Coordinates of C-alpha atoms in Angstrom, one line a residue:
M25 CA 17.8 -64.3 -12.5
D26 CA 15.8 -61.1 -13.1
A27 CA 17.1 -58.0 -15.4
K28 CA 17.1 -56.3 -11.8
E29 CA 19.3 -58.7 -10.0
L30 CA 21.6 -58.9 -13.1
L31 CA 22.0 -55.0 -12.6
D32 CA 22.6 -54.8 -8.4
S33 CA 25.2 -58.1 -9.0
L34 CA 27.1 -55.8 -10.3
D35 CA 30.5 -53.7 -9.7
V36 CA 29.4 -50.8 -12.7
G37 CA 26.8 -48.7 -12.1
V38 CA 24.2 -48.7 -14.3
L39 CA 21.5 -45.7 -15.2
A40 CA 19.5 -45.8 -17.8
M41 CA 18.5 -42.7 -19.3
A42 CA 15.3 -41.9 -20.8
P43 CA 14.6 -39.6 -24.4
D44 CA 13.5 -36.1 -21.5
W45 CA 16.4 -37.0 -19.8
T46 CA 14.8 -38.6 -16.6
V47 CA 16.5 -41.3 -15.3
A48 CA 14.6 -44.4 -15.5
A49 CA 16.2 -47.2 -14.2
W50 CA 19.6 -46.8 -11.1
S51 CA 21.1 -50.2 -9.6
A52 CA 22.5 -51.0 -5.9
A53 CA 26.2 -50.5 -7.6
A54 CA 25.0 -46.1 -8.6
A55 CA 23.8 -45.8 -5.6
R56 CA 26.8 -47.6 -3.8
I57 CA 29.1 -45.6 -5.8
T58 CA 27.7 -42.0 -5.9
A59 CA 25.8 -42.3 -2.6
L60 CA 22.4 -41.8 -3.8
P61 CA 19.9 -43.8 -3.1
A62 CA 17.5 -45.1 -5.9
D63 CA 14.5 -43.5 -4.2
R64 CA 15.9 -40.0 -4.9
V65 CA 17.1 -40.6 -8.6
V66 CA 14.8 -42.6 -10.7
G67 CA 12.4 -40.4 -12.1
G68 CA 14.8 -36.6 -11.5
S69 CA 16.3 -35.8 -13.6
I70 CA 20.1 -36.5 -15.0
W71 CA 21.8 -33.6 -13.1
I72 CA 20.4 -35.0 -10.3
A73 CA 22.7 -38.1 -10.7
F74 CA 26.4 -36.1 -12.1
P75 CA 25.9 -32.2 -10.4
A76 CA 29.1 -31.7 -11.3
A77 CA 28.8 -32.8 -14.6
K78 CA 26.5 -30.3 -15.7
G79 CA 27.0 -28.1 -18.9
T80 CA 30.8 -29.7 -19.6
E81 CA 32.0 -32.1 -21.4
L82 CA 29.5 -34.8 -20.6
E83 CA 26.3 -33.5 -21.8
L84 CA 27.7 -32.8 -25.3
V85 CA 29.2 -36.3 -25.6
L86 CA 25.3 -37.5 -24.3
V87 CA 23.4 -35.5 -27.3
D88 CA 26.2 -37.2 -29.0
V89 CA 25.5 -41.1 -27.7
L90 CA 22.0 -39.8 -28.6
T91 CA 22.1 -38.5 -31.7
D92 CA 24.2 -40.7 -33.5
G93 CA 24.4 -44.2 -31.4
K94 CA 27.6 -44.2 -31.3
P95 CA 29.1 -45.2 -27.7
R96 CA 31.8 -43.2 -26.7
T97 CA 33.2 -42.5 -23.1
F98 CA 33.8 -40.1 -21.1
L99 CA 35.6 -39.0 -17.7
A100 CA 33.9 -37.1 -15.4
P101 CA 34.0 -35.5 -12.0
A102 CA 31.3 -37.3 -9.0
G103 CA 30.2 -34.0 -8.2
T104 CA 28.2 -35.1 -5.0
P105 CA 29.2 -34.0 -1.3
E106 CA 29.4 -37.9 -0.2
V107 CA 32.3 -39.0 -2.2
A108 CA 33.9 -35.2 -3.4
G109 CA 37.2 -35.5 -6.0
T110 CA 35.9 -39.4 -6.9
V111 CA 36.2 -39.4 -11.2
L112 CA 34.0 -41.2 -12.7
E113 CA 34.1 -43.4 -15.6
I114 CA 31.6 -43.9 -17.5
R115 CA 30.9 -45.5 -21.3
I116 CA 27.6 -44.2 -22.3
T117 CA 25.9 -46.3 -25.6
R118 CA 22.4 -45.8 -27.0
G119 CA 19.6 -48.5 -26.3
P120 CA 16.1 -49.3 -27.8
E121 CA 13.4 -46.5 -27.6
N122 CA 16.6 -43.7 -27.7
H123 CA 17.6 -44.7 -23.6
L124 CA 20.8 -44.0 -23.2
V125 CA 22.6 -46.5 -21.1
L126 CA 25.5 -45.5 -18.7
C127 CA 28.4 -47.8 -17.4
F128 CA 30.0 -46.2 -15.0
R129 CA 32.7 -47.4 -12.4
P130 CA 35.2 -45.2 -10.2
V131 CA 39.4 -44.7 -11.8
R132 CA 40.6 -44.2 -8.5
E133 CA 38.6 -43.7 -5.2
E134 CA 40.8 -40.5 -4.0
L135 CA 43.1 -38.3 -6.3
A136 CA 46.3 -36.5 -4.9
P137 CA 45.3 -32.0 -4.8
E138 CA 48.3 -32.4 -6.6
S139 CA 47.9 -34.8 -8.8
R140 CA 47.3 -33.6 -13.1
A141 CA 43.8 -35.5 -12.9
A142 CA 43.2 -33.2 -10.3
Q143 CA 44.7 -30.1 -12.0
L144 CA 42.6 -31.5 -14.6
L145 CA 39.2 -31.4 -12.9
S146 CA 39.4 -28.4 -11.0
A147 CA 39.8 -26.4 -14.5
L148 CA 36.9 -27.7 -15.7
E149 CA 34.8 -27.4 -12.9
A150 CA 35.6 -23.3 -13.3
E151 CA 35.4 -23.4 -16.9
R152 CA 31.7 -25.4 -15.6
R153 CA 30.9 -22.7 -13.2
L154 CA 32.4 -20.2 -15.6
Y155 CA 29.7 -21.6 -18.1
L156 CA 26.9 -22.3 -16.1
Q157 CA 27.1 -18.4 -14.3
L158 CA 27.2 -16.7 -17.8
F159 CA 24.2 -19.1 -19.3
S160 CA 22.0 -18.0 -16.3
S161 CA 22.5 -14.8 -16.0
L162 CA 21.8 -13.4 -19.4
P163 CA 19.1 -11.0 -20.1
T164 CA 17.9 -12.4 -22.7
P165 CA 15.7 -16.4 -23.7
A166 CA 18.0 -18.6 -24.7
L167 CA 17.6 -22.0 -25.8
V168 CA 20.3 -25.2 -26.8
L169 CA 19.1 -26.5 -29.0
S170 CA 20.1 -29.3 -31.8
P171 CA 19.3 -29.4 -35.5
G172 CA 16.2 -31.3 -34.9
G173 CA 15.1 -28.3 -32.3
Q174 CA 15.1 -30.7 -29.7
I175 CA 15.7 -28.1 -26.1
L176 CA 19.4 -29.6 -24.8
D177 CA 19.6 -26.5 -21.9
A178 CA 17.2 -23.5 -21.2
N179 CA 18.6 -20.5 -19.0
P180 CA 15.7 -19.5 -16.9
E181 CA 14.5 -17.0 -19.5
G182 CA 14.6 -18.8 -21.7
A183 CA 11.5 -21.2 -19.6
N184 CA 9.9 -18.0 -19.1
L185 CA 9.8 -17.7 -22.5
L186 CA 8.3 -20.5 -22.9
G187 CA 5.6 -20.3 -20.4
G188 CA 7.4 -20.4 -17.2
A189 CA 8.7 -24.1 -16.7
D190 CA 11.6 -25.0 -15.2
A191 CA 14.6 -25.5 -17.9
A192 CA 15.3 -29.1 -16.6
A193 CA 11.7 -29.9 -17.5
L194 CA 12.3 -28.6 -21.3
R195 CA 14.9 -30.7 -22.0
G196 CA 13.8 -32.8 -24.6
R197 CA 11.3 -31.4 -25.7
V198 CA 10.9 -29.8 -29.4
L199 CA 10.7 -26.2 -29.9
T200 CA 8.3 -26.2 -32.5
E201 CA 5.5 -27.3 -29.3
W202 CA 5.2 -24.0 -28.9
A203 CA 4.5 -22.6 -33.1
P204 CA 1.5 -22.6 -34.1
A205 CA 1.3 -25.1 -36.9
A206 CA 1.6 -22.2 -39.9
Q207 CA 5.3 -21.2 -38.8
Q208 CA 6.2 -24.4 -37.4
G209 CA 7.4 -25.8 -40.9
M210 CA 9.6 -22.3 -41.3
L211 CA 10.8 -22.6 -38.2
A212 CA 12.2 -26.3 -38.4
A213 CA 13.9 -24.9 -42.3
G214 CA 15.6 -22.2 -39.8
L215 CA 17.2 -25.4 -37.4
R216 CA 18.6 -27.2 -40.3
H217 CA 19.3 -23.9 -42.1
A218 CA 21.5 -22.6 -38.7
V219 CA 23.1 -25.4 -38.7
T220 CA 25.9 -23.8 -41.3
K221 CA 24.9 -19.8 -41.6
R222 CA 23.7 -17.9 -38.7
Q223 CA 19.5 -17.6 -39.2
D224 CA 17.0 -14.7 -38.1
V225 CA 13.5 -15.9 -36.9
A226 CA 10.5 -14.2 -36.2
L227 CA 7.4 -16.0 -34.8
S228 CA 5.4 -16.6 -32.4
F229 CA 4.4 -18.4 -29.1
E230 CA 1.4 -19.6 -28.3
F231 CA 0.5 -20.4 -24.3
A232 CA -2.6 -22.1 -23.7
G233 CA -5.5 -19.3 -22.3
E234 CA -2.8 -16.5 -22.8
P235 CA -2.1 -14.0 -25.3
A236 CA 0.4 -15.8 -28.3
R237 CA 4.0 -14.1 -27.5
E238 CA 5.2 -11.8 -31.1
V239 CA 9.8 -12.9 -31.4
R240 CA 12.6 -12.3 -32.5
A241 CA 15.7 -14.7 -32.8
V242 CA 19.0 -15.5 -33.8
V243 CA 19.8 -19.2 -34.1
V244 CA 23.9 -19.6 -35.0
N245 CA 25.4 -22.7 -34.4
V246 CA 27.8 -22.5 -31.4
D247 CA 30.4 -25.9 -31.6
P248 CA 30.3 -26.4 -36.2
V249 CA 33.3 -29.0 -35.5
R250 CA 31.1 -31.3 -34.3
A251 CA 29.5 -34.3 -35.7
A252 CA 26.4 -33.1 -33.8
P253 CA 26.0 -29.4 -34.1
K254 CA 24.2 -27.2 -30.6
L255 CA 22.9 -24.5 -31.5
L256 CA 22.4 -21.4 -29.7
F257 CA 18.9 -19.7 -30.2
L258 CA 18.7 -15.9 -28.7
A259 CA 15.7 -14.6 -28.2
L260 CA 13.3 -11.1 -27.9
D261 CA 10.0 -11.0 -27.0
V262 CA 9.6 -7.9 -28.9
S263 CA 5.4 -8.8 -27.6
R264 CA 5.4 -5.2 -26.0
E265 CA 7.8 -3.4 -28.7
I266 CA 4.4 -4.3 -31.3
L267 CA 2.0 -3.2 -29.0
L268 CA 3.9 -0.6 -28.3
Q269 CA 4.4 0.4 -32.0
Q270 CA 0.2 -0.5 -33.2
R271 CA -0.1 2.7 -29.9
L272 CA 2.1 4.8 -31.1
L273 CA 0.2 3.9 -35.2
Q274 CA -2.8 5.2 -33.0
A275 CA -1.6 8.4 -31.7
D276 CA -0.6 9.0 -34.7
R277 CA -3.7 8.4 -37.2
L278 CA -5.1 10.6 -34.1
S279 CA -3.6 13.0 -34.8
Q280 CA -3.8 13.3 -38.3
L281 CA -7.3 13.0 -37.7
G282 CA -7.2 16.4 -34.6
A283 CA -5.9 18.3 -37.8
L284 CA -8.5 17.6 -40.4
V285 CA -11.0 17.8 -37.3
S286 CA -9.6 21.1 -36.9
G287 CA -9.9 22.2 -40.7
V288 CA -14.1 21.2 -41.1
A289 CA -14.2 22.8 -37.1
H290 CA -14.7 26.3 -38.7
E291 CA -17.0 24.8 -41.8
L292 CA -19.4 22.5 -39.6
N293 CA -19.7 25.3 -36.2
N294 CA -20.7 28.5 -38.4
P295 CA -24.0 26.7 -40.2
L296 CA -24.5 25.2 -37.3
A297 CA -24.6 28.1 -35.9
A298 CA -27.1 30.4 -37.6
I299 CA -29.2 26.8 -37.5
A300 CA -29.4 26.7 -33.3
A301 CA -29.9 30.7 -33.3
F302 CA -32.8 30.2 -36.0
G303 CA -34.4 27.8 -35.1
E304 CA -34.7 29.3 -31.5
A305 CA -35.4 32.4 -32.5
L306 CA -38.4 31.0 -34.6
A307 CA -39.3 28.6 -31.4
L308 CA -39.7 32.0 -29.5
E309 CA -42.0 34.0 -31.6
P310 CA -45.1 33.8 -29.3
H311 CA -47.5 34.2 -34.1
Q312 CA -45.9 30.7 -35.0
S313 CA -47.4 28.6 -31.7
D314 CA -47.8 25.8 -34.2
L315 CA -44.2 25.5 -35.2
Q316 CA -42.1 26.6 -31.9
E317 CA -41.8 22.2 -31.1
S318 CA -40.4 21.5 -34.3
A319 CA -38.0 24.9 -34.3
E320 CA -36.4 23.2 -31.0
V321 CA -36.3 20.4 -32.0
I322 CA -34.2 21.8 -34.4
R323 CA -32.8 24.2 -32.0
S324 CA -31.7 21.3 -29.9
E325 CA -30.5 19.2 -32.7
A326 CA -28.2 21.6 -33.9
M327 CA -26.7 22.7 -30.5
R328 CA -26.6 18.5 -30.0
A329 CA -23.8 18.4 -33.4
G330 CA -22.2 21.2 -31.7
R331 CA -21.4 19.7 -28.8
I332 CA -20.1 16.6 -30.9
V333 CA -17.9 18.6 -32.9
Q334 CA -17.1 20.3 -29.5
T335 CA -16.2 16.5 -27.6
L336 CA -14.2 15.5 -31.1
L337 CA -11.9 18.7 -31.4
D338 CA -11.2 18.5 -26.9
F339 CA -9.8 14.7 -27.3
A340 CA -8.1 15.5 -30.7
R341 CA -6.1 18.8 -28.9
Q342 CA -2.7 18.3 -27.6
R343 CA -2.5 20.6 -24.5
P344 CA -1.3 21.3 -21.2
R345 CA -2.8 19.6 -18.4
M346 CA -5.3 22.7 -16.5
Q347 CA -6.9 22.2 -14.5
T348 CA -9.8 24.2 -13.7
A349 CA -14.0 23.7 -12.4
V350 CA -15.6 21.7 -13.9
D351 CA -19.0 20.5 -15.1
L352 CA -19.5 16.6 -14.1
G353 CA -23.5 16.8 -15.7
E354 CA -22.0 18.0 -18.7
I355 CA -19.5 15.6 -19.9
A356 CA -21.7 13.0 -18.8
D357 CA -23.8 14.6 -21.7
R358 CA -21.2 14.8 -23.9
V359 CA -19.6 11.1 -23.4
L360 CA -22.5 9.7 -23.9
A361 CA -23.5 12.0 -26.6
L362 CA -20.4 10.2 -28.7
Q363 CA -21.7 6.8 -27.3
R364 CA -25.9 6.9 -28.7
S365 CA -25.8 5.4 -31.6
A366 CA -23.6 2.2 -30.0
L367 CA -24.4 1.8 -27.4
K368 CA -28.2 2.1 -29.2
K369 CA -26.9 -0.9 -31.0
A370 CA -25.9 -3.1 -28.0
R371 CA -29.1 -2.4 -27.1
I372 CA -28.4 -0.2 -23.7
R373 CA -29.8 2.0 -22.4
A374 CA -28.0 4.9 -20.6
T375 CA -29.2 7.4 -18.1
I376 CA -26.8 10.3 -15.4
S377 CA -28.2 10.8 -12.7
I378 CA -26.4 14.2 -11.8
P379 CA -28.0 16.7 -9.7
H380 CA -27.8 19.9 -10.8
D381 CA -26.4 21.8 -8.2
L382 CA -23.8 18.9 -8.0
P383 CA -20.7 21.3 -6.9
A384 CA -17.9 21.5 -9.7
V385 CA -14.8 19.5 -9.6
S386 CA -11.5 20.3 -10.0
G387 CA -9.5 19.4 -12.8
D388 CA -8.8 18.7 -16.5
P389 CA -11.6 18.9 -18.2
Q390 CA -10.6 17.0 -21.4
E391 CA -9.0 14.5 -19.2
L392 CA -12.4 14.1 -17.5
Q393 CA -13.9 12.8 -20.5
Q394 CA -11.1 10.6 -21.5
V395 CA -11.8 9.1 -17.4
M396 CA -16.0 9.4 -18.1
L397 CA -15.4 7.5 -22.2
N398 CA -13.3 4.5 -21.4
A399 CA -15.5 3.4 -17.8
V400 CA -18.9 4.5 -20.3
V401 CA -16.7 2.2 -23.3
N402 CA -15.2 -0.6 -20.7
A403 CA -18.7 -1.1 -19.6
G404 CA -21.0 -1.3 -22.4
Q405 CA -18.2 -3.7 -23.9
A406 CA -18.9 -6.3 -20.5
I407 CA -23.0 -5.9 -21.0
E408 CA -22.7 -6.2 -24.9
G409 CA -20.3 -9.9 -24.0
T410 CA -23.7 -11.4 -22.2
G411 CA -25.8 -11.2 -25.6
R412 CA -28.3 -9.1 -23.5
P413 CA -29.9 -5.8 -22.4
G414 CA -28.0 -3.7 -19.8
Q415 CA -28.3 -0.9 -18.4
I416 CA -25.6 1.8 -17.2
V417 CA -25.8 5.0 -15.0
I418 CA -23.8 7.7 -14.4
A419 CA -24.0 8.9 -10.9
G420 CA -22.8 12.2 -8.6
R421 CA -23.3 13.2 -5.1
S422 CA -21.4 14.9 -2.5
T423 CA -19.7 13.8 -0.2
D424 CA -17.4 15.7 2.4
H425 CA -16.0 18.3 0.5
H426 CA -15.4 16.0 -3.3
V427 CA -17.3 14.7 -5.4
L428 CA -17.9 10.9 -6.3
V429 CA -18.7 9.5 -9.1
T430 CA -20.3 5.9 -10.1
V431 CA -20.2 4.7 -13.3
D432 CA -23.1 1.2 -13.1
D433 CA -23.5 -1.4 -15.2
T434 CA -25.9 -4.7 -15.9
G435 CA -23.1 -6.7 -17.1
P436 CA -21.3 -9.9 -15.4
G437 CA -18.8 -8.2 -12.7
V438 CA -15.2 -8.7 -12.6
P439 CA -14.0 -11.9 -11.3
P440 CA -13.2 -11.7 -8.0
E441 CA -9.5 -13.2 -8.3
I442 CA -8.3 -10.7 -11.0
L443 CA -10.2 -7.5 -9.1
D444 CA -7.1 -5.3 -7.1
R445 CA -5.6 -5.5 -10.8
V446 CA -7.4 -4.2 -13.3
F447 CA -5.8 -1.4 -13.0
E448 CA -2.8 -2.5 -14.0
P449 CA -0.8 -1.4 -17.3
F450 CA -1.7 -4.1 -19.7
F451 CA -3.6 -6.0 -18.4
S452 CA -6.1 -6.6 -20.4
T453 CA -9.5 -9.5 -19.9
K454 CA -9.9 -8.9 -23.5
A455 CA -7.4 -10.7 -25.4
E456 CA -5.9 -9.8 -28.9
H457 CA -9.5 -7.2 -28.3
G458 CA -7.9 -4.8 -25.5
T459 CA -4.7 -3.5 -24.9
G460 CA -5.0 -3.3 -20.9
L461 CA -4.4 0.8 -20.8
G462 CA -8.0 2.8 -20.4
L463 CA -8.9 1.9 -16.9
A464 CA -4.9 2.2 -15.8
I465 CA -4.8 5.3 -18.5
S466 CA -7.6 6.7 -16.0
F467 CA -6.5 6.1 -12.7
G468 CA -3.7 7.9 -13.4
L469 CA -5.6 10.2 -14.6
V470 CA -7.3 10.6 -11.5
R471 CA -4.7 10.6 -9.0
G472 CA -3.0 13.1 -10.8
M473 CA -6.5 15.7 -10.1
G474 CA -5.9 14.9 -6.6
G475 CA -8.6 11.9 -7.1
R476 CA -9.1 8.0 -6.4
M477 CA -10.4 5.8 -8.2
W478 CA -11.2 1.8 -7.1
M479 CA -13.5 -1.8 -8.2
Q480 CA -16.2 -3.1 -7.2
N481 CA -18.2 -5.5 -7.5
V482 CA -22.5 -4.8 -7.3
E483 CA -24.6 -7.0 -5.7
G484 CA -26.8 -8.8 -8.4
G485 CA -24.8 -8.8 -10.9
G486 CA -22.6 -6.4 -12.8
A487 CA -19.4 -4.0 -11.7
R488 CA -19.4 0.0 -10.2
L489 CA -15.8 2.0 -11.0
S490 CA -16.3 5.0 -8.6
F491 CA -14.0 7.8 -8.7
E492 CA -14.0 10.9 -6.3
L493 CA -12.7 14.3 -7.3
P494 CA -11.9 17.6 -4.5
V495 CA -14.7 20.1 -5.2
D496 CA -13.1 23.4 -6.6
A497 CA -12.8 26.1 -4.1
G498 CA -13.8 28.9 -6.4
S499 CA -16.9 27.7 -8.7
P500 CA -19.8 29.2 -8.8
D501 CA -23.7 27.9 -7.6
A502 CA -25.0 26.3 -9.7
A503 CA -28.4 26.8 -9.4
A504 CA -26.6 31.3 -9.9
R505 CA -26.7 29.4 -13.5
A506 CA -29.9 28.9 -14.4
P507 CA -31.7 30.0 -17.8
G508 CA -34.5 32.1 -17.7
R509 CA -33.6 35.7 -16.1
P510 CA -34.8 38.2 -17.3
A511 CA -32.8 40.8 -19.8
G512 CA -30.7 43.4 -18.2
Q513 CA -30.2 47.2 -19.9
R514 CA -30.3 48.0 -23.4
L515 CA -26.6 47.6 -25.0
S516 CA -25.4 48.6 -28.6
L517 CA -23.8 45.4 -29.9
L518 CA -21.2 45.2 -32.7
V519 CA -21.3 42.1 -34.5
V520 CA -18.4 41.9 -37.4
E521 CA -19.0 38.2 -39.0
D522 CA -18.0 37.3 -42.7
E523 CA -21.1 34.7 -43.3
D524 CA -23.8 36.5 -43.9
A525 CA -26.3 33.5 -42.3
V526 CA -24.5 33.0 -38.6
R527 CA -24.2 37.0 -39.0
R528 CA -28.7 37.3 -39.5
A529 CA -28.8 34.7 -36.6
M530 CA -27.1 36.5 -34.1
A531 CA -28.4 39.6 -34.8
L532 CA -32.0 38.2 -34.1
L533 CA -30.8 36.6 -31.0
A534 CA -29.1 39.6 -30.0
K535 CA -32.5 41.5 -30.8
R536 CA -34.0 38.9 -29.2
L537 CA -32.6 39.7 -25.9
G538 CA -33.7 43.3 -26.2
H539 CA -30.3 45.2 -27.6
E540 CA -29.5 47.3 -30.3
V541 CA -27.1 45.9 -33.2
T542 CA -24.8 46.7 -35.9
T543 CA -23.6 44.0 -38.7
V544 CA -20.7 44.3 -40.7
G545 CA -18.7 41.7 -42.7
R546 CA -15.3 43.2 -43.1
F547 CA -12.1 44.4 -41.5
A548 CA -12.6 47.1 -43.5
D549 CA -16.1 48.6 -42.4
A550 CA -16.1 47.0 -39.1
T551 CA -13.1 50.2 -38.3
E552 CA -15.0 52.2 -40.7
R553 CA -17.9 52.3 -38.5
L554 CA -15.5 52.3 -35.2
A555 CA -14.0 55.4 -36.9
Q556 CA -17.6 57.1 -37.2
P557 CA -18.3 60.2 -34.8
G558 CA -20.2 59.5 -31.6
A559 CA -20.0 56.2 -32.5
R560 CA -20.0 53.8 -29.2
Y561 CA -20.6 50.0 -28.8
D562 CA -21.5 48.0 -25.4
A563 CA -20.5 45.2 -27.2
L564 CA -18.0 43.8 -29.8
L565 CA -18.6 40.1 -31.0
V566 CA -15.5 39.3 -33.3
D567 CA -15.7 36.3 -35.2
V568 CA -11.7 35.2 -34.9
H569 CA -11.7 34.6 -38.6
L570 CA -12.6 37.8 -40.9
D571 CA -11.7 38.2 -44.8
E572 CA -9.1 36.8 -46.6
A573 CA -6.4 39.3 -45.4
H574 CA -7.8 40.2 -42.0
T575 CA -8.6 38.2 -38.3
G576 CA -10.6 38.9 -35.2
F577 CA -6.9 39.6 -33.9
D578 CA -5.6 42.2 -36.0
L579 CA -9.3 44.2 -35.3
F580 CA -8.0 43.0 -31.7
D581 CA -4.5 45.4 -32.3
H582 CA -5.9 47.8 -34.0
L583 CA -8.3 49.2 -31.4
R584 CA -6.0 48.5 -28.7
T585 CA -2.9 50.5 -31.0
A586 CA -6.7 53.0 -31.6
G587 CA -5.1 53.9 -27.7
Q588 CA -9.4 53.9 -26.7
G589 CA -9.9 51.4 -24.9
L590 CA -12.6 49.7 -26.9
E591 CA -10.6 46.7 -27.8
Q592 CA -12.0 45.7 -23.6
R593 CA -15.4 45.7 -25.5
I594 CA -14.6 42.6 -27.6
V595 CA -16.2 39.5 -27.4
F596 CA -13.9 36.2 -29.2
T597 CA -16.7 34.3 -31.5
T598 CA -15.0 30.7 -32.9
G599 CA -15.8 27.8 -34.8
D600 CA -12.2 26.5 -34.6
S601 CA -11.4 25.3 -31.2
I602 CA -8.1 23.6 -31.3
S603 CA -5.6 25.0 -33.6
T604 CA -2.4 26.2 -32.5
Q605 CA -2.6 29.8 -33.7
T606 CA -6.0 30.3 -32.6
R607 CA -6.0 29.0 -28.9
D608 CA -2.1 30.6 -29.4
A609 CA -3.7 34.4 -29.7
L610 CA -6.7 33.9 -27.6
E611 CA -4.3 33.3 -24.8
R612 CA -2.3 36.4 -25.6
A613 CA -5.3 38.2 -26.3
A614 CA -6.8 37.5 -23.2
R615 CA -10.9 38.1 -23.8
P616 CA -13.6 35.5 -23.7
V617 CA -14.3 34.0 -26.0
L618 CA -18.8 32.8 -27.2
R619 CA -17.6 29.2 -29.5
K620 CA -20.5 28.2 -32.2
P621 CA -22.9 27.2 -32.3
F622 CA -24.5 29.0 -29.1
S623 CA -27.9 29.6 -27.3
L624 CA -30.0 32.4 -26.6
D625 CA -28.6 31.8 -22.2
D626 CA -25.3 31.4 -23.6
L627 CA -24.6 35.3 -25.7
R628 CA -27.1 36.2 -22.7
E629 CA -24.3 35.8 -20.3
M630 CA -21.6 37.2 -21.6
L631 CA -23.1 39.5 -22.9
E632 CA -23.5 40.4 -18.7
R633 CA -20.4 39.5 -17.8
V634 CA -18.8 41.7 -20.3
T635 CA -20.0 44.2 -19.6
A636 CA -21.0 44.4 -15.4
G637 CA -17.5 45.7 -15.1

């Protein structure tokens, strides 16, 4: 007679449980007593055989025998609907290879409802259900562990923390499987110490193909009186919290950078204004034709440096959202100016295909700059990941009362299965190198401006990010702003500028336009000039920062108090476009601003605008 025949001939049911809490053997008597056939039980969790006993003392007894090897006898309800009310006497012993052998028989086929045993079993069942409900409904991950780290139970959140496995499949596995090798010793020591004292642990859980999850946990012994303690591992997944902290730190660094840039912007833009002005004047000098090319390079590079400073200021500025007419071609130029060095290093050629007569869109310039920058950075990273040279094309065209902008790259494209997830917050294909926020932020910004954004792969390889924005209803025709218009009437100008080089450069450009120019460098000199009999000026170019004791706004207030209306002829000039004080004062004065550095055409257009009325 073989072993199976011997088991099947017994009157008692026999079950063999493997170390992973699955049923390895199930005798014929076991099937008869519980009304559960072998093919339904073998290979499954032990709780298929004893569903009513999960979370009760039987589970703890099984762990005790598995731990110390001492046989134990226990009473438990059978629990299946077919044998409801049946109480089993279960003898538990430990066999080879940490298998447990359970021999069980009915104590009495049916218990009378009024019997003491029935009442005890009913109370036991109520306690079991309460425990299961509390454990399962915890909003944080919870595991029940042995001191060696073996998982005895897990609630749904705990199963999700460990990669979404079913709780039954986790039983018998060791928690250190999920910890990096460098942290396994620390975790094992923490579990041992938790037998006598509560432990706080911080560690990472790793999953194949997914970013590591940062976890903080409390470990306490919830059964200290037994020989085999039970540890409750209450965890908190702080991965997103850590990410948000990193973003806050980055925002703080950007704020500090903004303050730094604000402090040096004026010092940078003033000499740039002088260089650009003298370079342009030299390029227009008919008797210096051999120097025209060099002078034009000086002028254009000074203006480019000024645009880069302005772009940095715009990104660092903290201000309410605004809705105004935005030239997308200018935005694209600014973004590529910022990215020129990075793109060149990555062997990426970037081009802009935006017509000069493309209508302005209605939106926020700073936010559109961020949207365009995110698009170019993502495209550049996609190309750089291929290890090959590539190309980025920024294009724009008019649609029905909208402007469509596309940013194409020659990278590998976006996998089709995740194409509809690229705008989800915190979803990233760059592992630890990405935050998953760039496109999500851009998507929200475009929607906030009344537009829409989408992503698609292009035929032949690469990806295309598209966004569409409404045309600004009041935007002037771009052609009407074209340079090279003839100068208007001769004007009498007063330039109030504290820096000598900038003052001379402004006078040089104004004279090039055919205007009569008077220059002064201090507040007192300006008030003296304006108080002279017969003094008449069509426009006053006033620097925001004058001498140590006065600003351009002091001159504005002085003229307004005089009551002759001269304050309405002021054009403020400034290289400081970020400080709160300057911005607020400009808004209160409600006067036009000429930002340094500026070109001959910028000065011409501003003077025409101020003197038009």
